[in-house]
GROMACS .gro file of C-alpha atoms in nm:
model
  322
    1MET     CA    1   0.508  -0.869   1.775
    2THR     CA    2   0.482  -0.566   1.998
    3GLY     CA    3   0.332  -0.464   2.329
    4ALA     CA    4   0.420  -0.397   2.691
    5PRO     CA    5   0.662  -0.654   2.837
    6PRO     CA    6   0.490  -0.941   3.019
    7LEU     CA    7   0.575  -1.049   3.370
    8ALA     CA    8   0.837  -1.282   3.222
    9THR     CA    9   0.942  -1.364   2.868
   10PRO     CA   10   1.027  -1.733   2.840
   11LEU     CA   11   1.032  -1.878   2.492
   12VAL     CA   12   0.694  -2.032   2.410
   13SER     CA   13   0.672  -2.322   2.164
   14VAL     CA   14   0.324  -2.320   2.010
   15ILE     CA   15   0.244  -2.669   1.883
   16VAL     CA   16  -0.037  -2.719   1.632
   17ALA     CA   17  -0.121  -3.080   1.545
   18ALA     CA   18  -0.304  -3.062   1.212
   19ARG     CA   19  -0.458  -3.311   0.975
   20ASN     CA   20  -0.621  -3.192   0.651
   21SER     CA   21  -0.632  -2.838   0.786
   22ALA     CA   22  -0.523  -2.651   0.474
   23ALA     CA   23  -0.846  -2.451   0.466
   24THR     CA   24  -0.833  -2.323   0.824
   25LEU     CA   25  -0.460  -2.321   0.901
   26PRO     CA   26  -0.375  -1.988   0.732
   27ALA     CA   27  -0.600  -1.795   0.973
   28CYS     CA   28  -0.451  -1.985   1.269
   29LEU     CA   29  -0.093  -1.909   1.165
   30ALA     CA   30  -0.169  -1.546   1.084
   31ALA     CA   31  -0.315  -1.505   1.434
   32LEU     CA   32  -0.010  -1.666   1.591
   33HIS     CA   33   0.224  -1.435   1.400
   34ALA     CA   34   0.014  -1.140   1.519
   35GLN     CA   35   0.059  -1.223   1.888
   36ASP     CA   36   0.172  -0.938   2.111
   37TYR     CA   37   0.407  -1.175   2.297
   38PRO     CA   38   0.767  -1.130   2.174
   39ARG     CA   39   0.913  -1.483   2.199
   40LEU     CA   40   0.728  -1.753   2.008
   41GLU     CA   41   0.825  -2.044   1.792
   42ILE     CA   42   0.544  -2.195   1.588
   43ILE     CA   43   0.552  -2.569   1.519
   44VAL     CA   44   0.297  -2.741   1.295
   45VAL     CA   45   0.291  -3.120   1.300
   46ASP     CA   46   0.132  -3.248   0.980
   47ASP     CA   47  -0.047  -3.561   1.101
   48GLY     CA   48  -0.067  -3.757   0.777
   49SER     CA   49  -0.268  -3.500   0.582
   50THR     CA   50  -0.389  -3.578   0.231
   51ASP     CA   51  -0.429  -3.208   0.146
   52ASP     CA   52  -0.178  -2.922   0.139
   53THR     CA   53  -0.152  -2.877   0.517
   54ALA     CA   54   0.229  -2.911   0.523
   55ALA     CA   55   0.277  -2.671   0.232
   56VAL     CA   56   0.039  -2.419   0.389
   57ALA     CA   57   0.225  -2.443   0.720
   58ASP     CA   58   0.560  -2.396   0.550
   59ALA     CA   59   0.434  -2.097   0.353
   60GLY     CA   60   0.287  -1.958   0.675
   61GLY     CA   61   0.626  -1.941   0.841
   62ALA     CA   62   0.587  -2.237   1.077
   63ARG     CA   63   0.844  -2.499   1.159
   64VAL     CA   64   0.691  -2.810   0.998
   65VAL     CA   65   0.719  -3.164   1.130
   66ARG     CA   66   0.586  -3.420   0.882
   67SER     CA   67   0.446  -3.749   1.007
   68PRO     CA   68   0.226  -4.033   0.888
   69ALA     CA   69  -0.120  -4.039   1.042
   70VAL     CA   70  -0.043  -4.106   1.408
   71GLY     CA   71  -0.324  -3.920   1.586
   72ALA     CA   72  -0.335  -3.595   1.779
   73SER     CA   73  -0.157  -3.727   2.089
   74VAL     CA   74   0.150  -3.860   1.911
   75ALA     CA   75   0.154  -3.559   1.678
   76ARG     CA   76   0.170  -3.322   1.974
   77ASN     CA   77   0.443  -3.535   2.129
   78LEU     CA   78   0.644  -3.505   1.806
   79GLY     CA   79   0.612  -3.131   1.843
   80LEU     CA   80   0.732  -3.157   2.201
   81GLU     CA   81   1.041  -3.346   2.090
   82VAL     CA   82   1.162  -3.057   1.876
   83ALA     CA   83   1.031  -2.770   2.089
   84ARG     CA   84   1.296  -2.531   2.220
   85GLY     CA   85   1.076  -2.332   2.456
   86GLU     CA   86   1.041  -2.339   2.832
   87ILE     CA   87   0.664  -2.339   2.782
   88ALA     CA   88   0.463  -2.552   2.540
   89ALA     CA   89   0.136  -2.400   2.423
   90PHE     CA   90  -0.122  -2.589   2.222
   91THR     CA   91  -0.396  -2.491   1.986
   92ASP     CA   92  -0.568  -2.658   1.689
   93GLY     CA   93  -0.550  -2.589   1.319
   94ASP     CA   94  -0.913  -2.474   1.318
   95CYS     CA   95  -0.859  -2.224   1.601
   96VAL     CA   96  -0.777  -1.854   1.574
   97PRO     CA   97  -0.617  -1.716   1.893
   98ASP     CA   98  -0.675  -1.358   2.004
   99PRO     CA   99  -0.366  -1.131   1.980
  100SER     CA  100  -0.305  -1.148   2.356
  101TRP     CA  101  -0.353  -1.526   2.380
  102ALA     CA  102   0.009  -1.627   2.434
  103ARG     CA  103   0.078  -1.337   2.671
  104ALA     CA  104  -0.226  -1.425   2.882
  105LEU     CA  105  -0.118  -1.790   2.906
  106VAL     CA  106   0.238  -1.699   3.007
  107ASP     CA  107   0.123  -1.442   3.261
  108GLY     CA  108  -0.121  -1.700   3.399
  109LEU     CA  109   0.158  -1.952   3.447
  110VAL     CA  110   0.386  -1.696   3.610
  111THR     CA  111   0.132  -1.542   3.846
  112SER     CA  112  -0.044  -1.865   3.948
  113GLY     CA  113   0.263  -2.087   3.975
  114ALA     CA  114   0.058  -2.362   3.809
  115THR     CA  115   0.196  -2.636   3.588
  116GLY     CA  116  -0.065  -2.578   3.320
  117VAL     CA  117  -0.312  -2.308   3.226
  118GLY     CA  118  -0.595  -2.277   2.977
  119GLY     CA  119  -0.841  -2.021   2.854
  120ARG     CA  120  -1.172  -1.974   2.676
  121GLN     CA  121  -1.310  -2.110   2.352
  122VAL     CA  122  -1.545  -1.898   2.143
  123ASN     CA  123  -1.722  -2.125   1.897
  124VAL     CA  124  -1.750  -2.010   1.536
  125PHE     CA  125  -2.015  -2.171   1.315
  126PRO     CA  126  -2.058  -2.148   0.937
  127ALA     CA  127  -2.314  -1.893   0.823
  128ALA     CA  128  -2.568  -2.165   0.744
  129GLN     CA  129  -2.555  -2.291   1.104
  130GLN     CA  130  -2.508  -1.955   1.276
  131ALA     CA  131  -2.860  -1.964   1.423
  132GLN     CA  132  -2.761  -2.271   1.625
  133ARG     CA  133  -2.449  -2.117   1.774
  134ASP     CA  134  -2.618  -1.935   2.062
  135GLY     CA  135  -2.802  -2.253   2.162
  136PHE     CA  136  -2.479  -2.452   2.144
  137GLU     CA  137  -2.296  -2.203   2.366
  138ALA     CA  138  -2.588  -2.194   2.610
  139PHE     CA  139  -2.593  -2.574   2.628
  140PHE     CA  140  -2.227  -2.586   2.730
  141ARG     CA  141  -2.280  -2.313   2.988
  142ALA     CA  142  -2.556  -2.522   3.144
  143ALA     CA  143  -2.352  -2.843   3.112
  144ALA     CA  144  -2.062  -2.682   3.298
  145ILE     CA  145  -2.222  -2.810   3.619
  146VAL     CA  146  -2.077  -3.153   3.533
  147SER     CA  147  -1.829  -3.081   3.253
  148ASP     CA  148  -1.517  -2.866   3.235
  149TYR     CA  149  -1.485  -2.883   2.856
  150THR     CA  150  -1.556  -2.514   2.803
  151ARG     CA  151  -1.579  -2.211   3.029
  152GLY     CA  152  -1.720  -1.873   2.943
  153ASP     CA  153  -1.683  -1.676   3.263
  154ASP     CA  154  -1.424  -1.416   3.357
  155ARG     CA  155  -1.317  -1.558   3.695
  156PRO     CA  156  -0.954  -1.681   3.707
  157ARG     CA  157  -0.922  -1.983   3.934
  158GLN     CA  158  -0.761  -2.320   3.995
  159VAL     CA  159  -0.926  -2.599   3.794
  160GLN     CA  160  -0.886  -2.971   3.734
  161HIS     CA  161  -0.847  -2.954   3.359
  162ASN     CA  162  -0.812  -2.727   3.055
  163ALA     CA  163  -0.895  -2.819   2.697
  164SER     CA  164  -0.582  -2.873   2.488
  165CYS     CA  165  -0.690  -2.640   2.205
  166CYS     CA  166  -0.631  -2.343   2.436
  167SER     CA  167  -0.363  -2.443   2.684
  168ALA     CA  168  -0.001  -2.404   2.791
  169TYR     CA  169   0.228  -2.604   3.019
  170ARG     CA  170   0.571  -2.576   3.171
  171ILE     CA  171   0.751  -2.806   2.934
  172GLU     CA  172   0.968  -3.009   3.170
  173PRO     CA  173   0.682  -3.158   3.379
  174LEU     CA  174   0.504  -3.232   3.052
  175ARG     CA  175   0.801  -3.423   2.918
  176ALA     CA  176   0.856  -3.595   3.251
  177VAL     CA  177   0.518  -3.774   3.229
  178GLY     CA  178   0.572  -3.868   2.864
  179GLY     CA  179   0.343  -3.607   2.710
  180PHE     CA  180   0.007  -3.714   2.570
  181ALA     CA  181  -0.101  -4.078   2.579
  182PRO     CA  182  -0.075  -4.234   2.232
  183GLY     CA  183  -0.397  -4.367   2.083
  184LEU     CA  184  -0.630  -4.175   2.312
  185TRP     CA  185  -0.856  -3.919   2.141
  186PRO     CA  186  -1.059  -3.736   2.250
  187GLY     CA  187  -0.988  -3.717   2.621
  188GLU     CA  188  -0.611  -3.719   2.575
  189ASP     CA  189  -0.587  -3.378   2.740
  190VAL     CA  190  -0.792  -3.493   3.040
  191ASP     CA  191  -0.570  -3.799   3.075
  192LEU     CA  192  -0.261  -3.577   3.062
  193ASP     CA  193  -0.391  -3.346   3.335
  194LEU     CA  194  -0.486  -3.640   3.556
  195ARG     CA  195  -0.139  -3.791   3.520
  196LEU     CA  196   0.024  -3.456   3.590
  197ALA     CA  197  -0.203  -3.400   3.891
  198ALA     CA  198  -0.083  -3.732   4.035
  199THR     CA  199   0.267  -3.578   4.049
  200GLY     CA  200   0.140  -3.272   4.236
  201ALA     CA  201   0.078  -3.047   3.937
  202THR     CA  202  -0.189  -2.776   3.949
  203PHE     CA  203  -0.390  -2.606   3.674
  204TYR     CA  204  -0.536  -2.261   3.635
  205TYR     CA  205  -0.806  -2.102   3.423
  206VAL     CA  206  -0.704  -1.779   3.247
  207PRO     CA  207  -1.011  -1.615   3.092
  208GLY     CA  208  -0.800  -1.363   2.900
  209ALA     CA  209  -0.656  -1.637   2.678
  210VAL     CA  210  -0.915  -1.677   2.403
  211VAL     CA  211  -0.931  -1.887   2.087
  212HIS     CA  212  -1.205  -1.876   1.825
  213HIS     CA  213  -1.277  -2.240   1.745
  214HIS     CA  214  -1.431  -2.308   1.403
  215ARG     CA  215  -1.694  -2.583   1.417
  216PRO     CA  216  -1.904  -2.755   1.146
  217GLY     CA  217  -2.213  -2.669   1.352
  218THR     CA  218  -2.438  -2.945   1.219
  219LEU     CA  219  -2.649  -3.181   1.429
  220THR     CA  220  -2.464  -3.478   1.277
  221TRP     CA  221  -2.132  -3.331   1.392
  222PHE     CA  222  -2.270  -3.263   1.740
  223ARG     CA  223  -2.405  -3.616   1.776
  224ARG     CA  224  -2.072  -3.769   1.673
  225MET     CA  225  -1.881  -3.540   1.906
  226MET     CA  226  -2.099  -3.631   2.204
  227ARG     CA  227  -2.070  -4.002   2.129
  228ARG     CA  228  -1.691  -3.974   2.108
  229TYR     CA  229  -1.685  -3.786   2.438
  230GLY     CA  230  -1.890  -4.055   2.609
  231GLU     CA  231  -1.661  -4.327   2.477
  232ALA     CA  232  -1.352  -4.134   2.581
  233GLU     CA  233  -1.486  -4.069   2.932
  234ARG     CA  234  -1.548  -4.442   2.985
  235ARG     CA  235  -1.187  -4.510   2.886
  236LEU     CA  236  -1.064  -4.241   3.122
  237VAL     CA  237  -1.261  -4.396   3.408
  238ARG     CA  238  -1.106  -4.734   3.331
  239ARG     CA  239  -0.762  -4.573   3.350
  240HIS     CA  240  -0.807  -4.337   3.644
  241GLY     CA  241  -1.131  -4.423   3.823
  242ARG     CA  242  -1.416  -4.175   3.873
  243ARG     CA  243  -1.233  -3.848   3.922
  244ARG     CA  244  -1.470  -3.591   3.773
  245ALA     CA  245  -1.835  -3.501   3.821
  246VAL     CA  246  -1.925  -3.616   3.470
  247ASP     CA  247  -1.807  -3.968   3.558
  248PHE     CA  248  -2.105  -4.010   3.790
  249VAL     CA  249  -2.366  -3.911   3.530
  250PRO     CA  250  -2.430  -4.271   3.412
  251VAL     CA  251  -2.487  -4.383   3.772
  252VAL     CA  252  -2.729  -4.098   3.841
  253VAL     CA  253  -2.919  -4.147   3.515
  254ALA     CA  254  -2.944  -4.524   3.563
  255THR     CA  255  -3.064  -4.477   3.922
  256VAL     CA  256  -3.333  -4.228   3.819
  257LEU     CA  257  -3.456  -4.455   3.539
  258ILE     CA  258  -3.467  -4.760   3.765
  259LEU     CA  259  -3.660  -4.567   4.028
  260GLN     CA  260  -3.926  -4.476   3.769
  261GLY     CA  261  -4.013  -4.843   3.751
  262LEU     CA  262  -4.125  -4.826   4.113
  263LEU     CA  263  -4.408  -4.589   4.019
  264VAL     CA  264  -4.626  -4.897   3.973
  265ILE     CA  265  -4.605  -4.957   4.349
  266PRO     CA  266  -4.867  -4.737   4.519
  267VAL     CA  267  -4.669  -4.679   4.839
  268ALA     CA  268  -4.366  -4.559   4.640
  269ARG     CA  269  -4.559  -4.335   4.405
  270GLY     CA  270  -4.576  -4.027   4.627
  271PRO     CA  271  -4.206  -4.008   4.714
  272LEU     CA  272  -4.107  -4.075   4.353
  273VAL     CA  273  -4.338  -3.805   4.218
  274ALA     CA  274  -4.186  -3.567   4.471
  275LEU     CA  275  -3.835  -3.671   4.361
  276ASP     CA  276  -3.925  -3.617   3.995
  277ALA     CA  277  -4.065  -3.275   4.079
  278VAL     CA  278  -3.738  -3.184   4.252
  279LEU     CA  279  -3.539  -3.298   3.948
  280VAL     CA  280  -3.758  -3.101   3.708
  281CYS     CA  281  -3.737  -2.791   3.927
  282GLY     CA  282  -3.361  -2.831   3.948
  283ALA     CA  283  -3.334  -2.851   3.570
  284LEU     CA  284  -3.555  -2.546   3.528
  285GLY     CA  285  -3.351  -2.360   3.788
  286LEU     CA  286  -3.032  -2.443   3.600
  287LEU     CA  287  -3.184  -2.319   3.276
  288TRP     CA  288  -3.311  -2.003   3.443
  289SER     CA  289  -2.970  -1.922   3.592
  290THR     CA  290  -2.764  -1.991   3.278
  291THR     CA  291  -2.983  -1.945   2.972
  292PRO     CA  292  -3.215  -1.677   2.825
  293VAL     CA  293  -3.567  -1.814   2.792
  294ARG     CA  294  -3.559  -1.773   2.413
  295LEU     CA  295  -3.279  -2.033   2.399
  296TRP     CA  296  -3.447  -2.292   2.620
  297PRO     CA  297  -3.581  -2.498   2.326
  298SER     CA  298  -3.235  -2.515   2.167
  299VAL     CA  299  -3.066  -2.606   2.494
  300ILE     CA  300  -3.323  -2.879   2.563
  301VAL     CA  301  -3.269  -3.028   2.215
  302PHE     CA  302  -2.891  -3.012   2.251
  303GLY     CA  303  -2.915  -3.149   2.604
  304LEU     CA  304  -3.134  -3.450   2.521
  305THR     CA  305  -2.924  -3.526   2.213
  306ALA     CA  306  -2.604  -3.504   2.415
  307LEU     CA  307  -2.742  -3.719   2.696
  308TRP     CA  308  -2.840  -3.994   2.454
  309GLU     CA  309  -2.530  -3.991   2.236
  310TRP     CA  310  -2.289  -3.955   2.529
  311HIS     CA  311  -2.444  -4.259   2.696
  312VAL     CA  312  -2.432  -4.461   2.373
  313GLY     CA  313  -2.061  -4.385   2.357
  314TRP     CA  314  -2.016  -4.466   2.726
  315TRP     CA  315  -2.190  -4.804   2.712
  316THR     CA  316  -2.034  -4.913   2.381
  317ALA     CA  317  -1.675  -4.806   2.456
  318ARG     CA  318  -1.437  -5.088   2.377
  319GLU     CA  319  -1.175  -5.212   2.616
  320GLU     CA  320  -0.831  -5.078   2.536
  321PRO     CA  321  -0.570  -5.336   2.431
  322ALA     CA  322  -0.340  -5.438   2.712
   0.00000   0.00000   0.00000
């Protein structure tokens, strides 16, 4: 690991929680060993894999923690228990960090003074689904108006949340709040940031920290992901209240749908048609400002699918056990 010295060189413990990741983990570990940051320890927590994940991690030079299937949150916490670094960085077994990833995260923590930082995800689809990738990326750019799941811009800034697959934290505040909440996935990283924020923690976006995130890229995968996100967001609202813009989406959608029923009333028809026109123009304006016209059909399909599946997850989310 070579390169110009960063602003500071604390030891960074990179924790990878992995389940059945034998196929993708070698590229992840190779990228971590190729980092230009000089002080890393690499910890792979094998979360009850039924494939050769643990053996691959061991052969790849990682410190391996073996566990029964306990879920991503507990697996990351097991990594935290054995971590020796002053900073804990997280990525996933299907992610490939850029060579400057760790350095960018550390420099972001040092220069911003934040408790946690995160960077960009570049989605990687299989060749058979590659045609959908641009539409997928464009959808998330448009959805950024209500969601902070991914960011693609180059503007460093303070944020509310960073996705755990491309993140780093000062380790002591992380341990002080108990790490990730067991049993919560997805949304465990949002929950962590909300709990840290309640202690006064701040978070920063570092666009120079980039991971390439391998995705299945199928419509079935996308639908399941959106439904899980909707379910997770409902659970987060039950825990923390409505703290993010996306938490108000069900209220807005329900209000708009209810108002459409008033179209049968002649006196209400004019104002409602005007309201609908404003909403349509707003959606078109969002598309125009974020998306090339050639990708509009893909973004509309992804958007309608996401809206439906996310709401199914939201409205069917089970209560958590006391």
